[in-house]
Every structure is written in C-alpha cells, then in structure tokens.
Amino acid sequence: MSDSTILLQNDTLELVVKPVADVAVADLLATIVYGAHGIRYRHSGRELKIGQFQNPLYFHLYVSGTLQGFYCLDRRTVTGPWGPIDGFYGRYLAVSEAFQGRGYGRLLKSEAVRYVERQFTPPYLFYSYIEEKNVRSMRLSNERGFASYGQLKTFVFRRLRPRPDPRVARIPPAELTAFLPRLQAAYQTYALKTDARIGYQGNYFGLKEGNEWVAGVQANPVSWQFLTMPGTSGWLMMYVLPHLPLLNRLFSPSYRFLALEGPYLQPGREALLPTLLESVLAHFQLSSALIQIDSQDPLLPTVTTNMGLFSGFESVNTHVMIKAHGLTPDQLERLQHAPFYCSSFDYT
C-alpha cells in the first residue's frame, strides 16, 4: 500500500489507513494511560518504535480534523507448529482522554480488522496480548471474533546489586548470525515465533564458555511511569519504597527495567540463566528484568528455579488473543496446545 485510504468519513469523523504514522501520533501516545483496577502507568519511548515496523498498517481517527485515535496492525511472518504464516499483530490502540467512552476504540479495531479481511487472502491470523484485568479490551476483542489461545505469565528477575560475569557480553553481529539457527531450533515447536527483534539495538547477550556461546538472551531497556497503584501495598511501593536506601533499586514510580525475550540455554547449562541475567542487569546498571512466558512453556521451570529472594511472578495474567482466517481444524488444534513466543519489542 503506497497511499492513504479513507475508510470512513462524515461531517466530523474521518478514519484513514496510512503506511506512515502522522507526526501527531507521538504526542497522542505520550498522553495515554494504561492499566486496570487501580494500576495506572504510561510507557515511555513508544513513539521511537513507530517507524521501526517492517510492514505496518497505521489507522488514524480524526475528529474535526484533529487526531484523536490511533491503532496499528503490524504485518509479519510468524511461525506456527505447522510452519510460517502471515500474522497481523495489533498494538497502540489509543484514544485521547477527552474522547474516551464514545466507542472510538471499538471503531478503530473493528475497521482495521475489516480492512485486512477485505484486502488480504487467507491464511493469516490477527493476534494481540491483553491483560485479563483489562475487561474492556477483552470484551472488545471477543466482540470482533478473537479468542484466547494461551496465557502468559509475568516473571520479574531482580538483583539489588547485580554483578557482572566476565563470560557475558553482547554477541557480535557476525557471531549472532551463526548463533541464530540454534535459537530457531530451540523454539521450533512454538507458535507466533519471530526472530525479527533478536539483535535489536545490538542487545542480544550471550555467555561464552571456551569458544562457544552456551546461553543467550535479548534484553531491551524500558521505562514506565507509574501514576497510581491500589491498596496499602501500592501506597508503600509508590511513596515509601522509593525513599529506602538500596531497596529503592527494586522499584520507583519512574520504573526502569529490562524487557527480555528469546532466552537460550544449551541443554545441561540451564543453571547459567541467573548468572546471565544478573550480568546483563549489571551492564545496564539496572536491578529488574521482566519476561512474559507462556504458562505451557517448557522453559518455565528453568526460569523460576533458584532465581533469588526478590524474583518471582507478578499478579498479571495476559491472554494471547487470536482471530484466524483460513486455518484448518488441525492447525487450530495445534495452535491451541503450542507454547507461545512473546517478543519484548511487542509487550513494551
């Protein structure tokens, strides 16, 4: 698609799909507050990722000529248990605060899905990650024919004073190219697998023994700004913990952490994971790293074993919402039972 296409237009509303996002999108995204049930936060730097998608469809909603809503479907090739397939990943569903509650979010998502259904030939699938507590988004997805095919758990690895290990370093680009087939083989049974963001900003780190990389992980630094957290524990985290020496490294309202994806561990070297993650934290001078991991992921026991006092699961349950077109019943069945891969580029 080389030009903009008007999908809807009346006296006040205009919905347009474009190959490039408006400059005004960055300002809109900077105002959006995320979260549900009392936890409210903003993502920092999301506008920096807008121009880094390979095949995006950007849906713009204007009210009286001013951008008030936005949604993106990023077209990419993902692998399923049966092989590659076109995937449309939905993200950045945003409506300005003054225009929320008028059905504009539903309009954006519905028209975006309809546009793809008119323009593209199956097989393909839509997918997105939605927190279970986000009742509005879950309801909207169900209305558009999406269903939950899997659930992701949020695990946070923490170290108060992370120490580097001399065996851990960024894997150089040439060596990462040679390393990728091993990573792909490790995830060959996963669904929605993409390695498009492996090596993003040069941040795939490995642990080397002798001349061999025996462990690795992608680590992206991220910043979130927390506005409110519910209950007594939330009050303590927002207003007490940030003022406690040393412990304030674990959390502050301006929360900086690493988003992880694609952990690789050579069989028999699973115990190296805490060392790898601690060294990566030390590299960035941070104390927390987050990973979204499927509840059926065979790596789950490794990720949660001997990870330290302050590490553990957060009370966040995220659904993998999928709407498939042109898949056979057997493919859908296999999709239901495969562990899902989750890119850190997508969930932050």
XYZ file of C-alpha atoms in Angstrom:
348
model
C 0.000 0.000 0.000
C 1.634 3.220 -1.159
C -1.117 5.766 -0.430
C -3.556 6.661 2.312
C -7.021 5.151 2.133
C -10.121 6.717 3.687
C -12.205 4.022 5.388
C -14.911 6.178 6.962
C -15.871 9.811 6.591
C -18.727 12.050 7.740
C -19.178 15.632 8.909
C -16.846 15.264 11.922
C -15.131 11.848 11.744
C -12.515 10.526 9.349
C -10.822 7.140 9.635
C -7.747 6.736 7.422
C -5.213 3.929 6.994
C -1.691 5.032 6.077
C 1.714 3.385 5.517
C 3.398 6.049 7.678
C 2.224 7.350 11.048
C 1.428 11.051 11.451
C 3.856 13.145 13.462
C 0.961 13.834 15.859
C 0.859 10.134 16.841
C 3.884 10.571 19.129
C 2.098 13.303 21.089
C -1.063 11.183 21.370
C 0.782 8.097 22.629
C 2.666 10.167 25.209
C -0.662 11.034 26.881
C -2.140 7.518 27.005
C -2.514 5.913 30.430
C -2.541 2.111 30.591
C -3.612 -0.312 33.276
C -6.721 -1.514 35.057
C -8.089 -1.979 38.581
C -6.105 0.859 40.093
C -2.699 0.291 38.476
C -2.201 3.122 36.004
C 1.013 3.865 34.105
C 2.484 5.352 30.963
C 5.003 3.812 28.596
C 7.992 5.946 27.680
C 9.594 5.856 24.258
C 6.785 4.038 22.430
C 6.895 6.662 19.705
C 10.500 5.639 18.994
C 9.306 2.212 17.819
C 6.608 3.538 15.499
C 8.918 3.864 12.498
C 10.670 0.533 13.050
C 7.995 -1.884 11.867
C 8.565 -3.681 8.582
C 5.014 -3.774 7.147
C 2.730 -1.619 9.317
C -0.835 -0.502 8.717
C -1.475 2.693 10.692
C -5.115 3.558 11.360
C -5.752 7.223 12.202
C -9.019 8.575 13.596
C -9.602 12.315 13.192
C -12.359 14.275 14.899
C -12.941 17.685 13.305
C -9.552 17.372 11.616
C -7.550 16.587 14.772
C -6.007 13.185 15.521
C -7.903 11.661 18.457
C -7.378 7.922 17.950
C -4.762 5.513 16.608
C -4.224 1.793 16.051
C -1.505 -0.251 14.367
C -1.566 -3.673 12.741
C 1.974 -4.829 12.084
C 2.147 -7.451 9.347
C 4.908 -10.000 9.872
C 5.696 -13.627 9.156
C 5.354 -15.761 12.260
C 5.800 -19.489 12.659
C 3.197 -21.875 13.952
C 3.542 -25.562 14.823
C 2.949 -26.224 11.098
C 5.300 -23.580 9.630
C 5.233 -19.888 8.609
C 2.068 -17.810 8.273
C 1.136 -14.146 7.861
C 0.399 -12.525 11.203
C -1.107 -9.115 11.966
C -0.074 -8.002 15.427
C -2.321 -5.353 16.971
C -0.835 -2.655 19.185
C -1.106 1.019 20.189
C -4.894 1.107 20.424
C -5.174 4.653 21.748
C -7.920 7.264 22.093
C -7.282 10.676 23.607
C -8.706 11.100 27.090
C -11.278 13.717 26.057
C -12.823 11.305 23.523
C -12.795 8.069 25.520
C -16.069 6.289 26.243
C -17.578 7.122 22.834
C -16.835 3.808 21.107
C -13.868 5.108 19.126
C -11.570 2.308 20.297
C -14.123 -0.263 19.126
C -14.451 1.588 15.815
C -10.692 1.633 15.228
C -10.179 -2.055 15.934
C -13.290 -3.181 14.053
C -12.481 -1.205 10.920
C -8.832 -2.292 10.995
C -9.834 -5.958 11.101
C -12.396 -5.439 8.332
C -9.805 -3.684 6.173
C -7.387 -6.620 6.365
C -10.210 -9.083 5.731
C -11.062 -7.200 2.528
C -7.508 -6.695 1.308
C -5.617 -9.901 2.119
C -6.044 -13.516 1.114
C -6.073 -16.247 3.816
C -4.449 -17.975 5.527
C -3.447 -15.397 8.112
C -4.189 -14.548 11.711
C -4.618 -11.500 13.916
C -3.164 -11.550 17.408
C -2.604 -9.323 20.420
C -1.717 -9.598 24.101
C -4.367 -8.375 26.561
C -4.207 -8.386 30.350
C -7.036 -10.357 31.900
C -7.950 -7.438 34.182
C -8.436 -5.185 31.158
C -12.105 -6.128 30.887
C -12.933 -3.513 28.244
C -10.233 -4.679 25.820
C -11.078 -8.334 26.407
C -14.739 -7.646 25.648
C -13.853 -5.669 22.524
C -11.638 -8.494 21.236
C -14.310 -11.111 21.880
C -16.852 -8.991 20.002
C -14.558 -8.961 16.965
C -14.217 -12.760 16.960
C -10.941 -13.094 18.849
C -10.473 -15.944 21.321
C -7.881 -16.714 23.987
C -5.460 -19.379 22.778
C -2.910 -19.106 25.563
C -1.937 -17.309 28.735
C 1.307 -15.530 29.543
C 2.787 -15.183 32.995
C 4.910 -12.209 34.015
C 8.156 -13.099 35.781
C 10.476 -10.448 37.219
C 14.145 -11.181 37.898
C 15.696 -8.839 40.481
C 19.101 -8.148 41.993
C 19.824 -5.332 44.437
C 23.479 -5.161 43.417
C 23.936 -7.076 40.166
C 27.469 -8.224 39.474
C 28.946 -8.831 36.020
C 30.419 -12.125 34.944
C 33.388 -11.861 32.538
C 31.908 -14.605 30.353
C 28.876 -12.462 29.464
C 28.935 -9.947 26.596
C 26.934 -8.762 23.606
C 27.164 -11.350 20.836
C 28.807 -9.626 17.826
C 26.632 -9.438 14.673
C 28.643 -11.998 12.689
C 28.595 -14.487 15.565
C 24.900 -13.814 16.198
C 24.142 -14.780 12.587
C 25.873 -18.101 13.173
C 24.089 -18.480 16.531
C 20.556 -17.883 15.199
C 19.953 -21.430 13.831
C 20.486 -22.812 17.341
C 17.981 -20.332 18.738
C 15.483 -21.143 15.970
C 15.841 -24.871 16.648
C 15.192 -24.314 20.353
C 11.880 -22.574 19.547
C 10.764 -24.668 16.571
C 7.665 -26.006 18.357
C 6.475 -22.555 19.497
C 3.662 -20.515 17.981
C 3.924 -16.852 16.888
C 7.699 -17.149 16.798
C 9.575 -14.275 15.192
C 13.281 -13.525 15.367
C 12.874 -10.081 13.790
C 13.893 -8.370 17.043
C 16.724 -10.688 18.011
C 19.772 -8.419 17.962
C 17.601 -5.269 18.223
C 19.928 -2.352 19.043
C 22.766 -4.872 19.423
C 21.313 -6.149 22.690
C 21.445 -9.930 22.348
C 23.777 -11.028 25.141
C 25.479 -14.372 25.479
C 27.501 -16.335 27.996
C 30.590 -17.867 26.450
C 32.474 -20.925 27.679
C 35.652 -21.501 25.746
C 34.801 -20.640 22.151
C 31.089 -21.417 22.402
C 28.069 -19.328 23.320
C 26.132 -21.639 25.643
C 23.426 -19.211 26.800
C 21.844 -16.041 25.471
C 19.009 -13.547 25.843
C 17.679 -10.386 24.163
C 17.466 -7.501 26.674
C 15.861 -4.140 25.884
C 15.951 -1.240 28.397
C 12.458 0.167 29.022
C 10.957 2.978 31.112
C 7.422 3.135 32.530
C 5.935 5.931 34.605
C 3.556 4.616 37.291
C 0.798 7.036 38.261
C -1.265 5.031 40.785
C -1.167 1.618 42.460
C -4.029 0.236 44.570
C -4.148 -0.737 48.231
C -1.721 -0.444 51.093
C 0.991 -2.326 49.243
C 0.608 0.036 46.283
C 0.895 3.062 48.566
C 4.062 1.625 50.129
C 5.593 0.987 46.705
C 4.726 4.445 45.396
C 5.588 6.554 48.437
C 7.785 4.565 50.847
C 9.960 2.135 48.909
C 11.474 4.849 46.651
C 12.907 6.530 49.766
C 14.509 3.420 51.288
C 18.241 3.114 50.541
C 19.166 0.088 48.435
C 15.584 -1.257 48.305
C 14.618 1.690 46.117
C 16.570 -0.003 43.342
C 13.767 -2.547 43.051
C 11.001 -0.059 42.277
C 10.227 3.611 41.846
C 7.339 5.414 40.100
C 9.788 6.133 37.271
C 10.482 2.464 36.730
C 13.386 1.394 34.532
C 13.872 -2.270 33.727
C 14.951 -4.748 31.059
C 12.395 -6.482 28.833
C 13.636 -9.960 27.900
C 12.954 -12.374 25.057
C 14.466 -15.367 23.324
C 16.366 -16.948 26.233
C 18.578 -19.767 25.004
C 20.248 -22.344 27.229
C 22.346 -25.159 25.867
C 20.983 -28.464 27.214
C 22.631 -29.153 30.536
C 23.563 -25.481 31.089
C 20.198 -24.300 32.454
C 21.767 -23.280 35.780
C 23.611 -20.459 33.973
C 20.441 -18.405 33.481
C 20.645 -16.396 36.757
C 24.303 -15.584 36.049
C 23.471 -14.433 32.526
C 20.565 -12.231 33.642
C 22.473 -10.720 36.558
C 25.364 -9.797 34.284
C 23.021 -8.169 31.780
C 21.436 -6.137 34.588
C 24.919 -5.061 35.674
C 25.725 -3.975 32.126
C 22.742 -1.597 32.079
C 23.102 -0.660 35.770
C 19.539 -1.778 36.447
C 18.032 -4.063 39.091
C 14.955 -5.588 37.416
C 14.273 -7.604 34.271
C 10.850 -8.756 33.065
C 9.862 -11.613 30.804
C 6.466 -12.728 29.528
C 6.448 -16.513 29.398
C 3.720 -18.912 28.297
C 2.125 -20.982 31.062
C 2.886 -24.070 28.898
C 6.478 -23.083 28.090
C 8.931 -25.931 28.757
C 11.399 -23.263 29.960
C 9.079 -22.297 32.821
C 10.778 -24.493 35.483
C 14.199 -23.134 34.455
C 13.079 -19.519 34.556
C 11.603 -19.896 38.035
C 14.215 -22.070 39.790
C 16.897 -20.576 42.072
C 16.350 -17.063 40.769
C 16.844 -15.282 44.090
C 14.969 -13.722 47.001
C 13.356 -10.778 45.206
C 12.473 -12.556 41.970
C 9.067 -14.017 41.223
C 5.775 -13.861 39.374
C 3.662 -10.727 39.301
C -0.126 -10.909 39.661
C -0.585 -10.285 35.932
C -2.263 -12.785 33.635
C -2.110 -11.914 29.923
C -4.170 -13.624 27.222
C -2.915 -14.366 23.722
C -5.949 -13.275 21.710
C -6.163 -14.690 18.173
C -8.553 -14.463 15.251
C -7.582 -16.875 12.474
C -8.628 -16.972 8.826
C -8.116 -19.965 6.560
C -6.504 -22.307 9.093
C -7.570 -25.947 9.108
C -9.172 -27.518 12.210
C -5.936 -29.446 12.774
C -3.870 -26.261 12.638
C -6.187 -24.541 15.106
C -5.955 -27.530 17.439
C -2.167 -27.486 17.289
C -2.165 -23.736 17.871
C -4.262 -24.217 20.999
C -1.676 -26.537 22.548
C 1.611 -24.960 21.446
C 3.602 -22.686 23.758
C 3.595 -19.075 22.530
C 6.676 -16.986 21.910
C 6.403 -13.386 23.118
C 8.693 -10.656 21.766
C 9.788 -7.995 24.241
C 9.501 -5.450 21.430
C 5.769 -6.190 21.353
C 4.837 -6.239 25.035
C 6.539 -2.960 25.988
